[in-house]
Short mmCIF file of C-alpha atoms in Angstrom, two decimals:
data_model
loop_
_atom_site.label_atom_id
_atom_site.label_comp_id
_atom_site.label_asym_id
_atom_site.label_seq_id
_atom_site.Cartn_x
_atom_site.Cartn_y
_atom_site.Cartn_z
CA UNK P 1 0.00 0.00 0.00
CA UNK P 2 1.24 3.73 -0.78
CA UNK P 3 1.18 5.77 1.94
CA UNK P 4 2.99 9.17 3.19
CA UNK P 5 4.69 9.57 6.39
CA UNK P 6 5.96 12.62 8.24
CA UNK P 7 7.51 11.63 11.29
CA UNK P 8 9.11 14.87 12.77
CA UNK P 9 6.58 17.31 14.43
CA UNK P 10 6.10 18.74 17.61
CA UNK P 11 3.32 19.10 20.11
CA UNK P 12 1.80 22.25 22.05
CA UNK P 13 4.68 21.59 24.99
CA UNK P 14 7.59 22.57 22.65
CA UNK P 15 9.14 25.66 22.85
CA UNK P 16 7.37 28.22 19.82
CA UNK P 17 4.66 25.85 19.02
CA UNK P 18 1.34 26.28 17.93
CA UNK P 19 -1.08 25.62 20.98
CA UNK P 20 -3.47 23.88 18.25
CA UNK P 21 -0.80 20.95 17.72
CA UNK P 22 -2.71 18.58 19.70
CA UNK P 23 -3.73 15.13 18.68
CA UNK P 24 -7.00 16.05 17.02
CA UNK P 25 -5.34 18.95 14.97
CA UNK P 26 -2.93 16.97 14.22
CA UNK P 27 -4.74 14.04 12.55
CA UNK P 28 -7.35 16.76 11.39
CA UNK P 29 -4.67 18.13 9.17
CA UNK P 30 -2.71 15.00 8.06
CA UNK P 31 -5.80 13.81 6.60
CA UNK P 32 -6.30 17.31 4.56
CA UNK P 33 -2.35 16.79 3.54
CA UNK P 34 -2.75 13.35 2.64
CA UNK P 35 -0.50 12.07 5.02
CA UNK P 36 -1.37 9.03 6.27
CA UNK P 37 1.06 7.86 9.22
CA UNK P 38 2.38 10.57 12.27
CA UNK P 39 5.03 10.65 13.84
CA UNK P 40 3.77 11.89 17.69
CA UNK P 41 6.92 13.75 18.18
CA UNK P 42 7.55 15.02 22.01
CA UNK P 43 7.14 11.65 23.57
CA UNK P 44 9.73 12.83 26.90
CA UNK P 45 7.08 15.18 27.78
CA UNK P 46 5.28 13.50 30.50
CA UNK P 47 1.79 15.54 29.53
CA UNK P 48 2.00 14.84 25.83
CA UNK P 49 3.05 11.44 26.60
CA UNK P 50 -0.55 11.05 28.64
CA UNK P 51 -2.46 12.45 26.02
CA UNK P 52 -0.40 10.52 23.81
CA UNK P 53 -1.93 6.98 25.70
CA UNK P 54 -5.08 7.97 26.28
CA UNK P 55 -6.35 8.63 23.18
CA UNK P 56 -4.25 6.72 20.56
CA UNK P 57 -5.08 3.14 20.28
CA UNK P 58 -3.12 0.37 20.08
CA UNK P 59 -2.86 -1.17 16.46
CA UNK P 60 -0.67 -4.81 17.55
CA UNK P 61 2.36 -4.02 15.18
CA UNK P 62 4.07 -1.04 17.09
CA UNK P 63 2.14 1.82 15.34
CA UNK P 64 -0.95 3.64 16.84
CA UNK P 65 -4.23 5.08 15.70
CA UNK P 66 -6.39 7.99 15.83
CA UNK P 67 -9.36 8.69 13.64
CA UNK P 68 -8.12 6.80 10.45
CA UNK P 69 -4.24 8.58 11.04
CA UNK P 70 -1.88 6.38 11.94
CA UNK P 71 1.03 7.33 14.22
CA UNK P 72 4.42 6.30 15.41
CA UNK P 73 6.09 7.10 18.80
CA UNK P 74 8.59 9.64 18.23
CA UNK P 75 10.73 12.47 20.36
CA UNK P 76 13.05 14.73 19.39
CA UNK P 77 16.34 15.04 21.62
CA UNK P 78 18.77 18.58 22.04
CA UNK P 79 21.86 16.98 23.01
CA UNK P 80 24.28 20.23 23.92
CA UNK P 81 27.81 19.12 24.94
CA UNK P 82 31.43 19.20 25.06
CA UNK P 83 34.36 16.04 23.04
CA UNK P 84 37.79 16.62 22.38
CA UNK P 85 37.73 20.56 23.77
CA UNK P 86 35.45 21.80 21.42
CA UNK P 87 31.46 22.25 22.35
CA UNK P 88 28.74 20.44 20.33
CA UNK P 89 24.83 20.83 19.44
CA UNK P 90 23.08 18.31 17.97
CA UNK P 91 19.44 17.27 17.52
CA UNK P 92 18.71 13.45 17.34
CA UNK P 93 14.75 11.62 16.20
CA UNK P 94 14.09 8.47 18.03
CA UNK P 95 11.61 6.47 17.08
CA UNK P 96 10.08 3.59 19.55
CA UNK P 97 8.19 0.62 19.05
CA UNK P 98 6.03 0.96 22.48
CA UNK P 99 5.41 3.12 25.14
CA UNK P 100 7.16 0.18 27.73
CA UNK P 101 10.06 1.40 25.65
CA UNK P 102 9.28 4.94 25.84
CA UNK P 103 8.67 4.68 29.15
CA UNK P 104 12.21 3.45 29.74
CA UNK P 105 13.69 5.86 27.88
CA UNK P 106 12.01 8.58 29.38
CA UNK P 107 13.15 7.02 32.79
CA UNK P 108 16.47 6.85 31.97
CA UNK P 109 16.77 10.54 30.26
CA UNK P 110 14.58 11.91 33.35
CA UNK P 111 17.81 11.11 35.39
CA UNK P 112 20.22 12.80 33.29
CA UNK P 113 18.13 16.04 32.81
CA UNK P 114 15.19 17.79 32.83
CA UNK P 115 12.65 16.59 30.19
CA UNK P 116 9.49 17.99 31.88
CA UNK P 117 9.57 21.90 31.13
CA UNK P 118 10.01 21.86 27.00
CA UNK P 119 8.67 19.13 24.21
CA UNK P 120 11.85 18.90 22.75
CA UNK P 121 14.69 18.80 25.99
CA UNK P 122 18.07 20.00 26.25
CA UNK P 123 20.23 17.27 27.50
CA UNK P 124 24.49 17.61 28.30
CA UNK P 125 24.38 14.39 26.74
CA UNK P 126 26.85 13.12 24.49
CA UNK P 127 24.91 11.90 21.40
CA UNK P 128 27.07 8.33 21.69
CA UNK P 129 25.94 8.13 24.92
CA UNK P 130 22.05 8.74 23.68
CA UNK P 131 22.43 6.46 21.06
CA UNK P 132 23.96 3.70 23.30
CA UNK P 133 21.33 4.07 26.39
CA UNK P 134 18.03 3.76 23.67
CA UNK P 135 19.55 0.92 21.88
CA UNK P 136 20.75 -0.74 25.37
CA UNK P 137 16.89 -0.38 25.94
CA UNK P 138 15.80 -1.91 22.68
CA UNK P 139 17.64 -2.54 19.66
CA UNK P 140 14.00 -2.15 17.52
CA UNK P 141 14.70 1.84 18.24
CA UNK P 142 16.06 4.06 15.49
CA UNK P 143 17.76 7.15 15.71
CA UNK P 144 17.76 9.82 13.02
CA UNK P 145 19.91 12.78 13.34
CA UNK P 146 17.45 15.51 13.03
CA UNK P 147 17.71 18.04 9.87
CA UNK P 148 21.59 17.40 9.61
CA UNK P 149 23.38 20.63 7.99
CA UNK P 150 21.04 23.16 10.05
CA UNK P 151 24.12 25.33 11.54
CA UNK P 152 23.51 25.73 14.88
CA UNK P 153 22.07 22.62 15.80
CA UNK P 154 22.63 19.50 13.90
CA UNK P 155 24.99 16.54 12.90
CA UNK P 156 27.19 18.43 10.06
CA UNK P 157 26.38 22.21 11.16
CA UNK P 158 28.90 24.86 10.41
CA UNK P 159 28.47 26.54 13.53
CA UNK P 160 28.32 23.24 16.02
CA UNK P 161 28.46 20.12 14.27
CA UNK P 162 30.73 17.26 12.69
CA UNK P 163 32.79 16.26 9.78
CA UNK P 164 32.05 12.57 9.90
CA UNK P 165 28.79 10.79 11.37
CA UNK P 166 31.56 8.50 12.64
CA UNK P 167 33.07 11.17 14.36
CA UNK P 168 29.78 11.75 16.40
CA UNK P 169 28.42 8.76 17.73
CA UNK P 170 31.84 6.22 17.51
CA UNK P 171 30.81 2.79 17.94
CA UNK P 172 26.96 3.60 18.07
CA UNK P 173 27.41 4.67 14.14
CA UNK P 174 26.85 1.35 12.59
CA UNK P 175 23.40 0.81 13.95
CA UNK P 176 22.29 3.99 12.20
CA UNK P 177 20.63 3.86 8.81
CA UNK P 178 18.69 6.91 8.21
CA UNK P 179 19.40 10.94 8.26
CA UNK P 180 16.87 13.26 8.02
CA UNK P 181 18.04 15.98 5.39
CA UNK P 182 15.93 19.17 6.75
CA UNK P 183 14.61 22.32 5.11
CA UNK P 184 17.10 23.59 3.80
CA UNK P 185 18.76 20.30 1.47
CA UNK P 186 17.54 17.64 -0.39
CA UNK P 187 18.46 14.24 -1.05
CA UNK P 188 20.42 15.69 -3.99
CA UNK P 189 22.89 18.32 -1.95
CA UNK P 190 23.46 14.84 0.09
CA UNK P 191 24.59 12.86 -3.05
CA UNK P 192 27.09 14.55 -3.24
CA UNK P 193 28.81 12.92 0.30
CA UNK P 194 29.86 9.22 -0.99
CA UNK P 195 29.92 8.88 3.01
CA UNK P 196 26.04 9.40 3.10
CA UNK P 197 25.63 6.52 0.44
CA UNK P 198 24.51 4.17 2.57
CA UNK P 199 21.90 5.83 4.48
CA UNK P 200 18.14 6.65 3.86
CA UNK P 201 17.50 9.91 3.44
CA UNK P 202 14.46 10.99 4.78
CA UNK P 203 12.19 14.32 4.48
CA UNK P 204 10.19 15.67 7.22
CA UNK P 205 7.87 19.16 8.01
CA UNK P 206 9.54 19.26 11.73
CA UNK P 207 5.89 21.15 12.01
CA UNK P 208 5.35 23.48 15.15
CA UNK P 209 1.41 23.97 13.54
CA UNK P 210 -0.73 21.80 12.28
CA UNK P 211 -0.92 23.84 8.92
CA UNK P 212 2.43 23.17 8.00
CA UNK P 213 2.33 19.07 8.56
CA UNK P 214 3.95 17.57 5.66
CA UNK P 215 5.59 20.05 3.96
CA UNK P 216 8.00 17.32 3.48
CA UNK P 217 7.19 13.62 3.55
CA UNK P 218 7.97 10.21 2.69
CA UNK P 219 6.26 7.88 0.26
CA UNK P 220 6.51 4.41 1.26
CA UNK P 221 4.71 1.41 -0.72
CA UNK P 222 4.70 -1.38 1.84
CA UNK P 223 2.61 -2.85 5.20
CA UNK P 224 1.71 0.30 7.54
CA UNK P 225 3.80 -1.25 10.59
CA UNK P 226 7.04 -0.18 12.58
CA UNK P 227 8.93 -3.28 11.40
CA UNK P 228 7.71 -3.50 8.23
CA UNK P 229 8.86 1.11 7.75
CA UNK P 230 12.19 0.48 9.60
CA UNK P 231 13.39 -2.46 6.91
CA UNK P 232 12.77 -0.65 4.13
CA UNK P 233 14.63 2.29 5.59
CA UNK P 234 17.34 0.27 7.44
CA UNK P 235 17.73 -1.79 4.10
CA UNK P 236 17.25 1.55 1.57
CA UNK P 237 14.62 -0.56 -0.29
CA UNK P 238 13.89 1.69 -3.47
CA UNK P 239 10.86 -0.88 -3.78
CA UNK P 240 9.11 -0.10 -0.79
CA UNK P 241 10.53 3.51 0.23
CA UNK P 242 9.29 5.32 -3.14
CA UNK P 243 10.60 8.82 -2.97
CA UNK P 244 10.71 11.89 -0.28
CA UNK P 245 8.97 15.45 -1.06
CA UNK P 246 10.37 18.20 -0.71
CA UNK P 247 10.72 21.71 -0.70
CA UNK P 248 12.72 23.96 -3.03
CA UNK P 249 15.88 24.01 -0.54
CA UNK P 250 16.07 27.80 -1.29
CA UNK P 251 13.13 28.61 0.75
CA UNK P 252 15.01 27.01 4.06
CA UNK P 253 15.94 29.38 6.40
CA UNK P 254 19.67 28.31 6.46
CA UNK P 255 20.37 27.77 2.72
CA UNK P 256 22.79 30.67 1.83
CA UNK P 257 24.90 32.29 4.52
CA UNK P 258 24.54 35.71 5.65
CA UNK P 259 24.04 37.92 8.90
CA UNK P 260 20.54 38.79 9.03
CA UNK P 261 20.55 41.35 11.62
CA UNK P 262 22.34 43.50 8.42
CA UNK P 263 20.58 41.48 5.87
CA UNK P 264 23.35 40.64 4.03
CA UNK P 265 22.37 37.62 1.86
CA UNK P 266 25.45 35.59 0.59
CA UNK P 267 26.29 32.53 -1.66
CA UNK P 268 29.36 30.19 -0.84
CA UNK P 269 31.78 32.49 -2.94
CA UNK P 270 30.21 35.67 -2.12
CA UNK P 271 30.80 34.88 1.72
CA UNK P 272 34.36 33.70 0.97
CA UNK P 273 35.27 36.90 -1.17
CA UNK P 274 34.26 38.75 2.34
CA UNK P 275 36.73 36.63 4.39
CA UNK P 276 33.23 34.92 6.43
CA UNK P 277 32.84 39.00 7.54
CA UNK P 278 29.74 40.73 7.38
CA UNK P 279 30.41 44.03 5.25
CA UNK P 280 28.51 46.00 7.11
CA UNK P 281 29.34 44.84 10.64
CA UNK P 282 31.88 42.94 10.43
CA UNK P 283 31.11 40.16 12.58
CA UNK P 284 31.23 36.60 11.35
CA UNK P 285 28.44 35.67 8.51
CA UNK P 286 26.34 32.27 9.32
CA UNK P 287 27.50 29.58 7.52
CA UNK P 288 25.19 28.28 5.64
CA UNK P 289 23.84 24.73 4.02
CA UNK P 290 25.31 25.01 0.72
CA UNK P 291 28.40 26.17 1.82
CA UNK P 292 28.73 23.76 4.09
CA UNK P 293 28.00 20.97 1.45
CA UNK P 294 30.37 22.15 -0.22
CA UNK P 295 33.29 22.23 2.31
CA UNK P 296 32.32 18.38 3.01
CA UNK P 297 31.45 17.17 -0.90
CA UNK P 298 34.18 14.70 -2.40
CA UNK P 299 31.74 14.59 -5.58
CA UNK P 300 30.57 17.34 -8.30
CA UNK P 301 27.33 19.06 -8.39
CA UNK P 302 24.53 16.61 -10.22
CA UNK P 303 26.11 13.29 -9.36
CA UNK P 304 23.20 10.52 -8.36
CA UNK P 305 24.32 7.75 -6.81
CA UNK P 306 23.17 4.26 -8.01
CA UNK P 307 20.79 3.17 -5.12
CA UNK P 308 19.73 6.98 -4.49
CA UNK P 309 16.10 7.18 -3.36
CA UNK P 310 14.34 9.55 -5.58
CA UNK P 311 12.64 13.13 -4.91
CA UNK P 312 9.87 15.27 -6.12
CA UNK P 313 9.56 18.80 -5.23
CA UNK P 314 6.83 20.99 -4.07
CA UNK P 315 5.23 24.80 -2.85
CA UNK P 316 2.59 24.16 -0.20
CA UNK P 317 -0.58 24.45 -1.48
CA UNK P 318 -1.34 27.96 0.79
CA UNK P 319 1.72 29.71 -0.76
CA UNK P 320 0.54 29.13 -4.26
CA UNK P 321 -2.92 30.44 -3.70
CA UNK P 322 -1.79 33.25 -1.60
CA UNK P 323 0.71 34.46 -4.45
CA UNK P 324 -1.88 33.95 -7.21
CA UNK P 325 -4.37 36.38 -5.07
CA UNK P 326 -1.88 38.78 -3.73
CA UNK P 327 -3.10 37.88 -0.08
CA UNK P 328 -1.25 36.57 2.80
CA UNK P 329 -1.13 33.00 3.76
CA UNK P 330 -3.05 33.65 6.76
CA UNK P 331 -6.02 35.06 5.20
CA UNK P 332 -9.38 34.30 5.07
CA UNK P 333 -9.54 33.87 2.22
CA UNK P 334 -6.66 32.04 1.33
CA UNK P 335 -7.84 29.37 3.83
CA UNK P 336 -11.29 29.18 1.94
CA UNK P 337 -10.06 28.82 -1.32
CA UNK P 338 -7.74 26.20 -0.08
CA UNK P 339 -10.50 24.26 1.65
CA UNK P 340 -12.95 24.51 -1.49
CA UNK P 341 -10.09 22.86 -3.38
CA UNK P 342 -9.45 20.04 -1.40
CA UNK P 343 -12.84 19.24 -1.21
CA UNK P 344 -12.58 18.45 -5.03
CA UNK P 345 -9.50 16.50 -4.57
CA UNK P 346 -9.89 15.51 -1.39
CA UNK P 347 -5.90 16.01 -0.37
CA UNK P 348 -3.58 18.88 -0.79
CA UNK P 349 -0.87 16.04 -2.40
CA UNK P 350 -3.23 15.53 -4.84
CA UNK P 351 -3.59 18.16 -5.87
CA UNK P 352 0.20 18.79 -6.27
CA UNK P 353 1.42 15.52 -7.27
CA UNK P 354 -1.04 13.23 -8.21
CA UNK P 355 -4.28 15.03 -10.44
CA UNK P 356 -3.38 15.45 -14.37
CA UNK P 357 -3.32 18.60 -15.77
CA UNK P 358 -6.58 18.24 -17.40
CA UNK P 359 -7.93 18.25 -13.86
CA UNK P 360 -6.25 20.83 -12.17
CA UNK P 361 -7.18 22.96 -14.73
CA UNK P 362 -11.24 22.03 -14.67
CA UNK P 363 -11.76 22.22 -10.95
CA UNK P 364 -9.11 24.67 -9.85
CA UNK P 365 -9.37 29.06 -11.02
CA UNK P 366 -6.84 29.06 -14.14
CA UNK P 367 -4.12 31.40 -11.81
CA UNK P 368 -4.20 28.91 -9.54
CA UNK P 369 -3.92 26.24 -11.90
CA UNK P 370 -0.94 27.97 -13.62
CA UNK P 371 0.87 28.55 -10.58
CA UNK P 372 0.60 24.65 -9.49
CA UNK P 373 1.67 23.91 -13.12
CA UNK P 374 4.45 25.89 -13.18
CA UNK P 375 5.61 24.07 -9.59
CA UNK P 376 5.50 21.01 -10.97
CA UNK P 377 7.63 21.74 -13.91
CA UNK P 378 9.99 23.69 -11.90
CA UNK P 379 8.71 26.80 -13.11
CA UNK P 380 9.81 28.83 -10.25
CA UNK P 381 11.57 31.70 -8.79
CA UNK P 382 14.30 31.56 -6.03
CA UNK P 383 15.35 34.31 -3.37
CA UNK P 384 17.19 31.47 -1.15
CA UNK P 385 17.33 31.82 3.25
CA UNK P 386 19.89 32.97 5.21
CA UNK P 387 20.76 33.08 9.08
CA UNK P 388 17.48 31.51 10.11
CA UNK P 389 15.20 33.92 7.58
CA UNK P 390 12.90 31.97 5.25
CA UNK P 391 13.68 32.32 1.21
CA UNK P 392 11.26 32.90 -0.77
CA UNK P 393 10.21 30.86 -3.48
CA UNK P 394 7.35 32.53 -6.40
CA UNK P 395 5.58 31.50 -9.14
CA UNK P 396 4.80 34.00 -11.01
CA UNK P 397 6.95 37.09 -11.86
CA UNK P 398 6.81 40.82 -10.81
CA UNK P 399 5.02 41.80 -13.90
CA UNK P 400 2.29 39.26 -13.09
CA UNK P 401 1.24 39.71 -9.71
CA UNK P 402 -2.49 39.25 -8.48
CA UNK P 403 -4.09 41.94 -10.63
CA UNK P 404 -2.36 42.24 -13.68
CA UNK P 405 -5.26 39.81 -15.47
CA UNK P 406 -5.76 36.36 -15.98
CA UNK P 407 -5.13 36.73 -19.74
CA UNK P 408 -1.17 37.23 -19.70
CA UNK P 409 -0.85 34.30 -17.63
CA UNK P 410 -1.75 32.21 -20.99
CA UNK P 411 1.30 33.49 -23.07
CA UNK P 412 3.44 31.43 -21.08
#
């Protein structure tokens, strides 16, 4: 069975979080999306992790279910600490197979730190020693190093991270399979890393509101259970894990570098010419996701690897409308027209992966329609992020903005 899976979120007891990301708003919007397993995300938070067992039920194959969503039992760990001299910030998924597990884990962690006061805790734990004390506790775990070239927090960052996954977690580095590429990359950026060739690469919205579920995702074709999703990734099984979507990585907040507080916006050479200075300021730019591809790639630019997992692209379905109508995301009526369309097709990744032309273009107001055309043939334009500001990806140029008329949209 083909099915989408976003396994990184967060609940309403993580830091900057949406107090509507609750189990109900959660499922409520994967089923808009399309998406058809959860990951819970948040399950060291002893209130989430109630809410989490009363109202999920038990589905006999280590995955959970709420109102026709499925859901897997997943928390995301801050692991802030010092190896070799040098000081280290990294963000780690684990994934669990029960709450008895969980509730180890949790009992374990509990006694290391505090994992009560935020979702997603800071621990002064050495992500070795993280990896080592869940799989100690049961080797059926994973654990995905969360959005991996994100600067300041993350397994290859520029500003706190590693050269070689080897070089982070030591012996624990063999029973890891999967890294989750973030925002701000795709599976292609990570091609280009013959070190990454034998993991999964997997996409995920790391959502902090339920409107934003699934911005990236995973397409599996295989049985909707923990053992059956963790083979395919763990064995990179192009049969059963289909493809990941993703964003355009310029619209992460950390693909160029730059120093936002000047907005200076800079590309790998552009921040090299400067000597890493901010012209303005002068203080060190933030290093950035390409750049720091680039200071780690032993390949060229376009290179696929043979057993490479696939991608497809996307712009949420809110940003198109909101472009075609000249309105903000956030608008009323932005969030009817988006609701009238997925009443026709039922999910948003319908809609942008899966209707033909010929039906996009019957059910959906031709500016619309051009603009989720022109996404899907990469059609698009590209302002990218710096220093933790969002790029901005558009559809249509200046000279066509909401307003201009429908009929120079056909010319092109």
């Amino acid at each position: 069975m083909e099915f989408i899976a976003d396994f990184h979120v967060h609940s309403k007891y993580s830091r900057a979080t949406s107090k509507d990301m609750d189990v109900e708003n959660i499922s409520r919007w994967a089923g808009l999306k399309g998406i058809t397993l959860m990951g819970t995300g948040d399950f060291t938070h002893h209130l989430w992790l109630e809410e989490l067992k009363n109202k999920l039920e038990p589905e006999d194959n280590g995955l959970f279910i709420y109102k026709g969503i499925h859901f897997i039992l997943t928390a995301e760990i801050s692991s802030i600490y010092s190896k070799g001299g040098r000081g280290y910030r990294i963000h780690n998924l684990i994934f669990a197979p029960s709450f008895k597990t969980v509730d180890k884990i949790n009992g374990v962690l509990g006694g290391i730190g505090n994992i009560a006061s935020d979702g997603r805790p800071i621990l002064g734990l050495d992500a070795e020693e993280l990896a080592r004390i869940v799989f100690d506790i049961d080797e059926n775990c994973m654990i995905v190093p969360g959005h991996i070239w994100t600067p300041w927090f993350s397994l290859f960052g520029s500003m706190s991270g590693f050269d070689k996954i080897e070089d982070c977690f030591e012996k624990q580095a063999e029973k890891i399979f999967a890294l989750e590429t973030g925002l701000s990359s795709d599976p292609s950026m990570n091609w280009r890393l013959s070190g990454l060739d034998r993991f999964s690469l997997v996409s995920n919205s790391d959502s902090h509101s339920p409107q934003k579920i699934g911005r990236e995702a995973n397409v599996f074709d295989c049985q909707i259970s923990y053992g059956a999703i963790r083979d395919a990734l763990k064995n990179k099984d192009k049969s059963k894990f289909l493809y990941t979507i993703e964003f355009f990585p310029e619209e992460g907040k950390y693909h160029y570098d730059g120093h936002r507080a000047c907005g200076i916006r800079f590309s790998p050479k552009q921040t090299k010419a400067s000597n890493n200075k901010c012209p303005k300021c002068g203080k060190s730019v933030t290093v950035g996701v390409m750049n720091r591809v680039e200071q780690l790639a032993d390949r060229p630019e376009g290179f696929i690897p043979d057993k490479s997992i696939p991608f497809k692209r996307v712009v949420p379905l809110d940003e198109i409308i909101a472009e075609s109508k000249g309105l903000g995301r956030a608008s009323k009526a932005v969030g009817q027209e988006y609701h009238n369309i997925i009443l026709k097709f039922k999910t948003e990744h319908n809609v942008l992966l899966k209707a033909t032309e010929k039906e996009i273009k019957q059910n959906i107001s031709p500016r619309i329609a051009e603009g989720i055309l022109r996404m899907r043939s990469g059609k698009v334009k590209l302002l990218a992020g710096y220093d933790g500001e969002y790029g901005i990806v558009s559809v249509f140029d200046d000279d066509e903005k909401a307003g201009k008329g429908e009929e120079q949209l056909s010319l092109f």
